[in-house]
mmCIF file of N, CA and C in Angstrom:
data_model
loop_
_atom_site.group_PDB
_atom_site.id
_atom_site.type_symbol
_atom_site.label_atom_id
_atom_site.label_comp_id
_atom_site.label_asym_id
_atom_site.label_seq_id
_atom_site.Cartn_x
_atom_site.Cartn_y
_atom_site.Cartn_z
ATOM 1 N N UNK A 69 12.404 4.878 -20.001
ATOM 2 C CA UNK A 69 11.682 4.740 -18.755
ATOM 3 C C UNK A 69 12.648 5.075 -17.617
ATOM 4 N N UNK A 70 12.011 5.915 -16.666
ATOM 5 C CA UNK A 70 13.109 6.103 -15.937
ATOM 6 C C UNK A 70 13.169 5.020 -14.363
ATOM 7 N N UNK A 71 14.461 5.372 -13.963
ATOM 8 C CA UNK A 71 14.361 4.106 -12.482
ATOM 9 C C UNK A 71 13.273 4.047 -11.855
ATOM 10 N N UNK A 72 12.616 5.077 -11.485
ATOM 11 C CA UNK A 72 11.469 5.102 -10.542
ATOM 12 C C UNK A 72 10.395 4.092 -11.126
ATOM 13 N N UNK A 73 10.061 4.635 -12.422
ATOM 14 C CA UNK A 73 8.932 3.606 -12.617
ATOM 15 C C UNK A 73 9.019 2.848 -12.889
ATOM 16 N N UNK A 74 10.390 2.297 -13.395
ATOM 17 C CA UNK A 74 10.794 0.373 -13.247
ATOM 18 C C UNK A 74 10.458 0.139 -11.939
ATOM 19 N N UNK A 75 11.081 0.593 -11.097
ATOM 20 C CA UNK A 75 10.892 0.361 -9.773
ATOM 21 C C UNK A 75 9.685 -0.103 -9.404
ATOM 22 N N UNK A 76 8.751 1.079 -9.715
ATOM 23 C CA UNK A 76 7.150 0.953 -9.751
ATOM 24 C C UNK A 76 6.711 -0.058 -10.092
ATOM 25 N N UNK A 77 6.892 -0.728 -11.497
ATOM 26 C CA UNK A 77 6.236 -1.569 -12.358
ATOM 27 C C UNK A 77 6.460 -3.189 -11.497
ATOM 28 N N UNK A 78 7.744 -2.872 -11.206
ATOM 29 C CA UNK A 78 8.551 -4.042 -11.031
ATOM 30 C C UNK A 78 7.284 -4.752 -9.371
ATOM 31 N N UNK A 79 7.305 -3.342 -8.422
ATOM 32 C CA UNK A 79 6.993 -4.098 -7.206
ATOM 33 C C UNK A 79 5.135 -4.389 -7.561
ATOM 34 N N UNK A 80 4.781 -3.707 -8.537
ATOM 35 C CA UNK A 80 3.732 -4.501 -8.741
ATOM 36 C C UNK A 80 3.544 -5.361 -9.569
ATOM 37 N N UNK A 81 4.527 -5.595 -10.712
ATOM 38 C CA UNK A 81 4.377 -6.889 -11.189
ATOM 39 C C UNK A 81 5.321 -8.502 -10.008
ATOM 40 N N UNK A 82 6.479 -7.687 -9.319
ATOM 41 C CA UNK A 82 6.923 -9.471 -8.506
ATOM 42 C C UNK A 82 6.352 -9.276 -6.888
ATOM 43 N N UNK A 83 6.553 -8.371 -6.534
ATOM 44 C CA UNK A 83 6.652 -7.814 -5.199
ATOM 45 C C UNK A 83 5.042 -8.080 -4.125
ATOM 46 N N UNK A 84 3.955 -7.372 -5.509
ATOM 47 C CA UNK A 84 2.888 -6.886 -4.388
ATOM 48 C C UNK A 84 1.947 -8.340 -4.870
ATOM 49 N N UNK A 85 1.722 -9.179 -5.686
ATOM 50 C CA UNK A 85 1.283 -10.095 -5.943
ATOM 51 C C UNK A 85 1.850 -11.861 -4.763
ATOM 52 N N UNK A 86 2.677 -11.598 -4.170
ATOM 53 C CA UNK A 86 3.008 -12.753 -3.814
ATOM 54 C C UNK A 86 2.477 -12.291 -1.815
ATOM 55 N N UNK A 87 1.884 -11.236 -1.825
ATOM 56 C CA UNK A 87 1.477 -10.834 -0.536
ATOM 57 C C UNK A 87 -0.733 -11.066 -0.601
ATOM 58 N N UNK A 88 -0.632 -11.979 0.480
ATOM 59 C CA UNK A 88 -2.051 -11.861 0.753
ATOM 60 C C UNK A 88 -2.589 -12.356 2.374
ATOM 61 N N UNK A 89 -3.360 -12.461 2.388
ATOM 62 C CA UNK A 89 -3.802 -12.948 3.816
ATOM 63 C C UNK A 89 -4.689 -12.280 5.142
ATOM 64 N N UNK A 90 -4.938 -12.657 6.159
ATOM 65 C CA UNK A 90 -5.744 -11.839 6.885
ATOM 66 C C UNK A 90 -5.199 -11.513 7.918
ATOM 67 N N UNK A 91 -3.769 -11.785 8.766
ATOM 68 C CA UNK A 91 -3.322 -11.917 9.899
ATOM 69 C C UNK A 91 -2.293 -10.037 9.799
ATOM 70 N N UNK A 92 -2.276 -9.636 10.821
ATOM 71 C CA UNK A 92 -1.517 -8.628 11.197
ATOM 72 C C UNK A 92 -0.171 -8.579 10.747
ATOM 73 N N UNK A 93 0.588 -9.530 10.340
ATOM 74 C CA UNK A 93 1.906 -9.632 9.388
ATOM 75 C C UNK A 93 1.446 -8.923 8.036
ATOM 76 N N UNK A 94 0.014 -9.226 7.879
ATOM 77 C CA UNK A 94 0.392 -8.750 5.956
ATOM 78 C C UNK A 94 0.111 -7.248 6.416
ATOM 79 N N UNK A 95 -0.353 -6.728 7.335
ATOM 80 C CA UNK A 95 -1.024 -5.763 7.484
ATOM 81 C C UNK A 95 0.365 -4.945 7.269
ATOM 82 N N UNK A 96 1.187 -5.374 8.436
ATOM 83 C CA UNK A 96 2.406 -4.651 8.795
ATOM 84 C C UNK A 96 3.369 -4.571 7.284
ATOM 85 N N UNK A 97 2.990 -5.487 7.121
ATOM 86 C CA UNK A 97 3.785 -5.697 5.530
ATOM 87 C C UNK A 97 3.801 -4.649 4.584
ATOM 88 N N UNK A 98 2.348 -4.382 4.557
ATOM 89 C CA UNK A 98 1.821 -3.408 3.478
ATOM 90 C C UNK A 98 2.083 -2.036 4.057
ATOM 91 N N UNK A 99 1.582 -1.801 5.636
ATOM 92 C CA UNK A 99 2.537 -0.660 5.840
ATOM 93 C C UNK A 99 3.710 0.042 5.694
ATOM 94 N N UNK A 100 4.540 -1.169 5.760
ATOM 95 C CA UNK A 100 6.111 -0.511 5.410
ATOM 96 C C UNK A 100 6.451 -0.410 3.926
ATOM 97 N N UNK A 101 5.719 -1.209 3.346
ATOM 98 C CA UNK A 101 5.752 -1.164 1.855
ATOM 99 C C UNK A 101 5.388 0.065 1.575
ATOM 100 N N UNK A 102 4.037 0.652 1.940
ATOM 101 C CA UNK A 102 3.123 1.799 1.321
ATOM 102 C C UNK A 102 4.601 3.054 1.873
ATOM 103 N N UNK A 103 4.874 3.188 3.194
ATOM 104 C CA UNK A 103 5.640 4.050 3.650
ATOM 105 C C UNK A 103 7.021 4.491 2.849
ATOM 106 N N UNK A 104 7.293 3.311 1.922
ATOM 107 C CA UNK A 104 8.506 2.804 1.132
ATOM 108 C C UNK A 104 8.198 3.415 -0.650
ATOM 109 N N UNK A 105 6.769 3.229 -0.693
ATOM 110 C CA UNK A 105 6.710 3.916 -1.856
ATOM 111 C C UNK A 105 5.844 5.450 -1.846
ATOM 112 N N UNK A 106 5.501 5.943 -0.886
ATOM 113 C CA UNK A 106 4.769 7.354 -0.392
ATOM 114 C C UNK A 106 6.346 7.858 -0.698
ATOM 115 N N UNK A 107 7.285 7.347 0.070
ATOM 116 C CA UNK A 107 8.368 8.313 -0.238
ATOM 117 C C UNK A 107 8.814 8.939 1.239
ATOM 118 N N UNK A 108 10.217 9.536 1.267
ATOM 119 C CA UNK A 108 10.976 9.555 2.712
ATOM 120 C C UNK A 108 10.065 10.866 3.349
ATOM 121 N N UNK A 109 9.440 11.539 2.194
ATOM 122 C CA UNK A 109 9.034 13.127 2.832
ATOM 123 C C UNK A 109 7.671 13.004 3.862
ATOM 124 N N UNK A 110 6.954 11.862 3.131
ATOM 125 C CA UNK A 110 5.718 11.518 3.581
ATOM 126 C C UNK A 110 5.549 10.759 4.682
ATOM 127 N N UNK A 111 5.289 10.804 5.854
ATOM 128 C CA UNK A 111 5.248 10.090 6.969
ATOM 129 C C UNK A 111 4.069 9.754 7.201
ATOM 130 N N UNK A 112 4.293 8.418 7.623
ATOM 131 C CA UNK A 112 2.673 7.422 8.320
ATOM 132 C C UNK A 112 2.547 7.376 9.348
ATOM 133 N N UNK A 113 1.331 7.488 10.243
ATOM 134 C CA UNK A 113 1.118 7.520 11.630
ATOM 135 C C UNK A 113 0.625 6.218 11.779
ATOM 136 N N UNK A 114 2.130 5.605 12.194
ATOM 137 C CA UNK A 114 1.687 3.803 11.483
ATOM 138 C C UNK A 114 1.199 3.226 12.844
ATOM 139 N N UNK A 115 1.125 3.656 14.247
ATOM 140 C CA UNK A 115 0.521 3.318 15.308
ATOM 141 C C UNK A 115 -1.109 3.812 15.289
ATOM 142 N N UNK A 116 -1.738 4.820 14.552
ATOM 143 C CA UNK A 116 -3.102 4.668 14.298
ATOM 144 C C UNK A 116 -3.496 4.010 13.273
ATOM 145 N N UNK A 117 -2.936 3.790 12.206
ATOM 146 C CA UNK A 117 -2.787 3.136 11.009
ATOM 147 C C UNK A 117 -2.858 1.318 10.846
ATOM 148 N N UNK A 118 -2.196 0.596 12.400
ATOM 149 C CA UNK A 118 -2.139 -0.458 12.399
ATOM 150 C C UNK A 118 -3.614 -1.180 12.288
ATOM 151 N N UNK A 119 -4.396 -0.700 12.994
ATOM 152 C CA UNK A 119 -5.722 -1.013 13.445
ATOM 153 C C UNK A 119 -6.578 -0.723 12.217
ATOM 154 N N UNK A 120 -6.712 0.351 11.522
ATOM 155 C CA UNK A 120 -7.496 0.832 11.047
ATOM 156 C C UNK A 120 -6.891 1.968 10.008
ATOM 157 N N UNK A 121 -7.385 1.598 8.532
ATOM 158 C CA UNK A 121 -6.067 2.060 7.465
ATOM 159 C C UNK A 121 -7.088 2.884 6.620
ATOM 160 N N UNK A 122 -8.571 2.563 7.202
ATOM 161 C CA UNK A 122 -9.767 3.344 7.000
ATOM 162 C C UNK A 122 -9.270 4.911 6.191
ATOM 163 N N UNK A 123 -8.892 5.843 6.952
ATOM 164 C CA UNK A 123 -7.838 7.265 6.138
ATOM 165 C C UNK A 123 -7.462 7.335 5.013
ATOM 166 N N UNK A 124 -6.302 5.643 4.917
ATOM 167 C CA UNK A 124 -5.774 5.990 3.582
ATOM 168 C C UNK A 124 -6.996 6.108 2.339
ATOM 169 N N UNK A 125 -7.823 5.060 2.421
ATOM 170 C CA UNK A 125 -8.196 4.319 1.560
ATOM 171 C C UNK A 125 -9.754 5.712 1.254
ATOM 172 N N UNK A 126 -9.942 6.639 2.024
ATOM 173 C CA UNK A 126 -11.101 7.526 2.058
ATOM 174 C C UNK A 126 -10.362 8.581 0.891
ATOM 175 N N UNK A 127 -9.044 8.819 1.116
ATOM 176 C CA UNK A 127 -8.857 9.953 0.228
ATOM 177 C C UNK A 127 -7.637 9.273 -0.296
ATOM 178 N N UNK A 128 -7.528 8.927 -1.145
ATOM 179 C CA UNK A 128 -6.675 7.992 -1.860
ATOM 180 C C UNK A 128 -5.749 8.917 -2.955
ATOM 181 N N UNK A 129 -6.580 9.621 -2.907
ATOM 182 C CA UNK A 129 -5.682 10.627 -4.015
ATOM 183 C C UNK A 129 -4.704 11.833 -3.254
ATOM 184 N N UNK A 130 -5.079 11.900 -2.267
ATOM 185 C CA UNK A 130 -4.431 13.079 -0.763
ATOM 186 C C UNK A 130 -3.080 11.721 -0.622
ATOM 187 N N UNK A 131 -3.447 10.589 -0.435
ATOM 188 C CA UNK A 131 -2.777 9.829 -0.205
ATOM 189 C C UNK A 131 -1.606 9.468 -0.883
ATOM 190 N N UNK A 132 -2.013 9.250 -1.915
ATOM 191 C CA UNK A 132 -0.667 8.983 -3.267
ATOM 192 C C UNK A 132 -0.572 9.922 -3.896
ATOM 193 N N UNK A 133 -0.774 11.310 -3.644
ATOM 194 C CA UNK A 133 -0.287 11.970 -4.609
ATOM 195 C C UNK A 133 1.207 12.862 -4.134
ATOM 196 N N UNK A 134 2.161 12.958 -5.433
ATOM 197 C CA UNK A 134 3.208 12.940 -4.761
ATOM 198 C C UNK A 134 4.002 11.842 -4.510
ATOM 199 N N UNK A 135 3.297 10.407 -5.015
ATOM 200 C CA UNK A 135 4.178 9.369 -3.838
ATOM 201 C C UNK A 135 5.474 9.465 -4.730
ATOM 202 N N UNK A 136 6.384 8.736 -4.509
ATOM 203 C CA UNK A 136 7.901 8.029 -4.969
ATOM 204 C C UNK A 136 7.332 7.138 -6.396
ATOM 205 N N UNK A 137 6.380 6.352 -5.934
ATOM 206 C CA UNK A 137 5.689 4.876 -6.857
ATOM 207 C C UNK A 137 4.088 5.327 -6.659
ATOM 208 N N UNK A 138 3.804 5.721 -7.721
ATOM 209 C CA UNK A 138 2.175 6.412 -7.297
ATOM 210 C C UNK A 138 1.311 4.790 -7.573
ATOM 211 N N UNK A 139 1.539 4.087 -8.509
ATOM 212 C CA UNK A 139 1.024 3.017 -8.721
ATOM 213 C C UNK A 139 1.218 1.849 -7.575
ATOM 214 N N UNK A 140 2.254 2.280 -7.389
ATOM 215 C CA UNK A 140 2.153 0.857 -6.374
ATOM 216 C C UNK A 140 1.494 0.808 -4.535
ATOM 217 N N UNK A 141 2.202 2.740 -4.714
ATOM 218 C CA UNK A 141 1.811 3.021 -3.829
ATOM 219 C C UNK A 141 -0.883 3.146 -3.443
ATOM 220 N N UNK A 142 -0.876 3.142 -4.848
ATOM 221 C CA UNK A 142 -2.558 3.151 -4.589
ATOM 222 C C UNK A 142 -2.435 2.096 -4.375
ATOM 223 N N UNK A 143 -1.886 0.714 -5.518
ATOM 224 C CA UNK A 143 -2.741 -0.861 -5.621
ATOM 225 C C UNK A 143 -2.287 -0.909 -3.691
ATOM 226 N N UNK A 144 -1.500 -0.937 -2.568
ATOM 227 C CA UNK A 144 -1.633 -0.940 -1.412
ATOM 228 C C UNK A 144 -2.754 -0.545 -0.655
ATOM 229 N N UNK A 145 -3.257 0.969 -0.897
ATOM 230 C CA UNK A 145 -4.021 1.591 -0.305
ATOM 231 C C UNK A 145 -5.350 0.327 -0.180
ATOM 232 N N UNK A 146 -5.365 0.343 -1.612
ATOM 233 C CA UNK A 146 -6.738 -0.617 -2.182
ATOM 234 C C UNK A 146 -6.578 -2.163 -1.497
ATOM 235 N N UNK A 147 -5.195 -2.462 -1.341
ATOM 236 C CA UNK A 147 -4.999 -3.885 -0.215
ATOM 237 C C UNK A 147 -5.688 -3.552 1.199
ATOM 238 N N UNK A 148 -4.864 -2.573 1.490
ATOM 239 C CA UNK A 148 -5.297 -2.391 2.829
ATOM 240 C C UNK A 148 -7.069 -1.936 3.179
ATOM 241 N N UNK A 149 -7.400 -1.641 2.368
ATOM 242 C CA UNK A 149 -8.784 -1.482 1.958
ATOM 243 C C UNK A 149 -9.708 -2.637 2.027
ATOM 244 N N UNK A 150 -9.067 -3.682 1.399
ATOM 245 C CA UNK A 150 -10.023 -4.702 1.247
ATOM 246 C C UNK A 150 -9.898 -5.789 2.638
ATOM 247 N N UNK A 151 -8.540 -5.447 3.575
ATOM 248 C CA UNK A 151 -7.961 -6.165 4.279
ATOM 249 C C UNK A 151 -9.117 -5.555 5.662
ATOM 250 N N UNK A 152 -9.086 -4.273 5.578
ATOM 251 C CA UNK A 152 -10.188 -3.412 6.306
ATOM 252 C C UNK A 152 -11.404 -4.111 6.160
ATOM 253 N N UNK A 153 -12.043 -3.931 4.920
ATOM 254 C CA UNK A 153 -13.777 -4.227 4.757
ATOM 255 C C UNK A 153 -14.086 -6.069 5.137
ATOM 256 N N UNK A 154 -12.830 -6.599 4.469
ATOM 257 C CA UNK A 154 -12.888 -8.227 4.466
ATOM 258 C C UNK A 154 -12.392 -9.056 5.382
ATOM 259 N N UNK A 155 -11.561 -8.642 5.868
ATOM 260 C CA UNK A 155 -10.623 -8.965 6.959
ATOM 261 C C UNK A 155 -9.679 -10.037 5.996
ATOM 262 N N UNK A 156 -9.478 -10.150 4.645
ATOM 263 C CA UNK A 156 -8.644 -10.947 3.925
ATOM 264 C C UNK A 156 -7.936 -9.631 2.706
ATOM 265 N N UNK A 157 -6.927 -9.948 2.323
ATOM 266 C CA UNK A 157 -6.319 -9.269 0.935
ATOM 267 C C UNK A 157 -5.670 -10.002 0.180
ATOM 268 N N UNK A 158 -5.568 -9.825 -0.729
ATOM 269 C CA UNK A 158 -4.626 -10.101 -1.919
ATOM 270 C C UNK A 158 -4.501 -9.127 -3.305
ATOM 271 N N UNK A 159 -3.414 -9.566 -3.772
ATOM 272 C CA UNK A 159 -3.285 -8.424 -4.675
ATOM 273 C C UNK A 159 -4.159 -8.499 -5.970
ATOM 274 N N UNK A 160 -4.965 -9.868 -6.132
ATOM 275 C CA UNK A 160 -6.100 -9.827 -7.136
ATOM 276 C C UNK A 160 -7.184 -9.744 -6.969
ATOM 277 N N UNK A 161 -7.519 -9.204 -5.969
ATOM 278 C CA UNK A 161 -8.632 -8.776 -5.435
ATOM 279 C C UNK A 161 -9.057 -7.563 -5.647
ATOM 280 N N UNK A 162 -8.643 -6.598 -6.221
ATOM 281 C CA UNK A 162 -9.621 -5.190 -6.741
ATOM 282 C C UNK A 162 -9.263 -5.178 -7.886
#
């Protein structure tokens, strides 16, 4: 297995599970996270993005493909998704 997808495995088995909630911290959270596993090439327009993450979550595959952590980088998309529709997330929620 190579580093990357330990890496991968790892932030979704300790990392993305201990994040949930409805307040603008998790939001920001998951942004820098997602930005962290998209990878250095891929840039977020994280000032339209704060509000409304609506984009990622429409083309999800435009989104992670390519990422650094393709897995960890979707189960986010799908946070920020539910954080969008529900105004709550967690990582056992989709």
């Amino acid at each position: 297995m190579s580093r990357e997808a330990a890496f991968d495995f790892q932030l979704l088995q300790k990392i993305l599970p201990r994040i949930q909630g409805s307040n603008s911290s998790v939001r920001q959270v998951l942004m820098q996270l997602l930005q962290i596993t998209l990878g250095a090439d891929k840039k977020l327009d994280k000032s339209k993005l704060e509000e409304d993450a609506s984009e990622l979550w429409r083309s999800i595959e435009k989104t992670v493909d390519g990422a650094a952590y393709p897995q960890s980088a979707r189960k986010i998309v799908y946070m920020l998704r539910r954080l969008d529709e529900d105004g709550f997330t967690s990582y056992w929620l989709s």
